[in-house]
Short mmCIF file of C-alpha atoms in Angstrom, two decimals:
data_model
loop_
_atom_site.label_atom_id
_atom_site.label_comp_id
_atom_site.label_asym_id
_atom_site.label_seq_id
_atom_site.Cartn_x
_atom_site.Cartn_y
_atom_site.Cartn_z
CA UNK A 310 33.35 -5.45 21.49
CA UNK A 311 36.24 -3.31 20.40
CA UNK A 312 35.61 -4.57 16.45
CA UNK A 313 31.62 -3.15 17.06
CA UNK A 314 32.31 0.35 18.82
CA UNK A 315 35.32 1.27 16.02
CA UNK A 316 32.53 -0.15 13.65
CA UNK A 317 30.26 2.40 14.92
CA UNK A 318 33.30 5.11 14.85
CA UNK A 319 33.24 4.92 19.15
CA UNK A 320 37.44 4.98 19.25
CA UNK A 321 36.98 5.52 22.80
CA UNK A 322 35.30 2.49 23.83
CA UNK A 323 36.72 0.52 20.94
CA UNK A 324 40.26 1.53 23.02
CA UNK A 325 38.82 0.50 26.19
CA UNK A 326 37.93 -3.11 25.23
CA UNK A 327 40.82 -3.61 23.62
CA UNK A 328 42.70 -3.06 26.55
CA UNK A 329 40.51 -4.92 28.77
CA UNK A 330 40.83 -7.58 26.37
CA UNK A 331 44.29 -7.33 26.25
CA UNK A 332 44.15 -7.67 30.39
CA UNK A 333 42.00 -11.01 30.26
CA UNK A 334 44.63 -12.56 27.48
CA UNK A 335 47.66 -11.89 29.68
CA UNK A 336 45.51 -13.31 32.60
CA UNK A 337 45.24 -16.29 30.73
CA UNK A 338 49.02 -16.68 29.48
CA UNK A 339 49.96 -16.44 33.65
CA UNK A 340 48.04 -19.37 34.22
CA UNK A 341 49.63 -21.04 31.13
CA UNK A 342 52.69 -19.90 29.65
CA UNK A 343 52.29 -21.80 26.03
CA UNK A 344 48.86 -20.70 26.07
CA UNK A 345 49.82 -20.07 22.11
CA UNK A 346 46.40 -18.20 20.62
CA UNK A 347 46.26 -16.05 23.89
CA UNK A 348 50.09 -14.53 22.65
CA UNK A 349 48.37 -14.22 19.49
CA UNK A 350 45.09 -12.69 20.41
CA UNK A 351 47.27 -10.18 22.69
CA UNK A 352 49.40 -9.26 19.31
CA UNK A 353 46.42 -8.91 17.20
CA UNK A 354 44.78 -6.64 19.81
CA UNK A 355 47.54 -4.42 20.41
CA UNK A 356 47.67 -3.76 16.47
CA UNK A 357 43.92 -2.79 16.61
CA UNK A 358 45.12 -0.51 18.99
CA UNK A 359 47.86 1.03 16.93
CA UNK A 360 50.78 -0.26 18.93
CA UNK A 361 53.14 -2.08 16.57
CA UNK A 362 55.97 -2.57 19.17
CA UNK A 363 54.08 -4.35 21.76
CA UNK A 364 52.14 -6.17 18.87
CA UNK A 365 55.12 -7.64 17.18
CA UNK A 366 56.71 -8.93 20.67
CA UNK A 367 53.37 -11.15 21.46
CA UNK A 368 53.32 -12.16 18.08
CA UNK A 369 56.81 -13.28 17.57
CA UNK A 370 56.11 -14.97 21.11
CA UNK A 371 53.06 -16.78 19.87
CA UNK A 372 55.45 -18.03 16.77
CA UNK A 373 58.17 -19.61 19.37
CA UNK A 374 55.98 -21.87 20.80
CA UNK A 375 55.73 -25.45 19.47
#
């Protein structure tokens, strides 16, 4: 949802599902901590949101596990 309301230059709402994405992703990684695409799905959305720091750290955490 965040992809369609940037798409349709909503940067409010586009923010707002990321983040609520971002909330249902780290949900998932507490039930399983090598939950591997969830880390990466978390990295990916905290780019779309601007937020290299927090981005890189998921991603690099996605990377470490086998």
């Amino acid at each position: 949802m965040g992809e369609a309301y940037r798409a349709q230059n909503d940067q409010a709402n586009a923010n707002q599902s990321f983040m609520k994405a971002i909330q249902y992703f780290k949900r998932a990684t507490e039930i399983d901590k090598n939950y591997k695409s969830a880390y990466r799905f978390i990295g990916l959305t905290y780019r779309n949101l601007g937020d290299e720091a927090n981005a890189q750290q998921f991603l690099n955490k996605a990377e470490s596990i086998k």
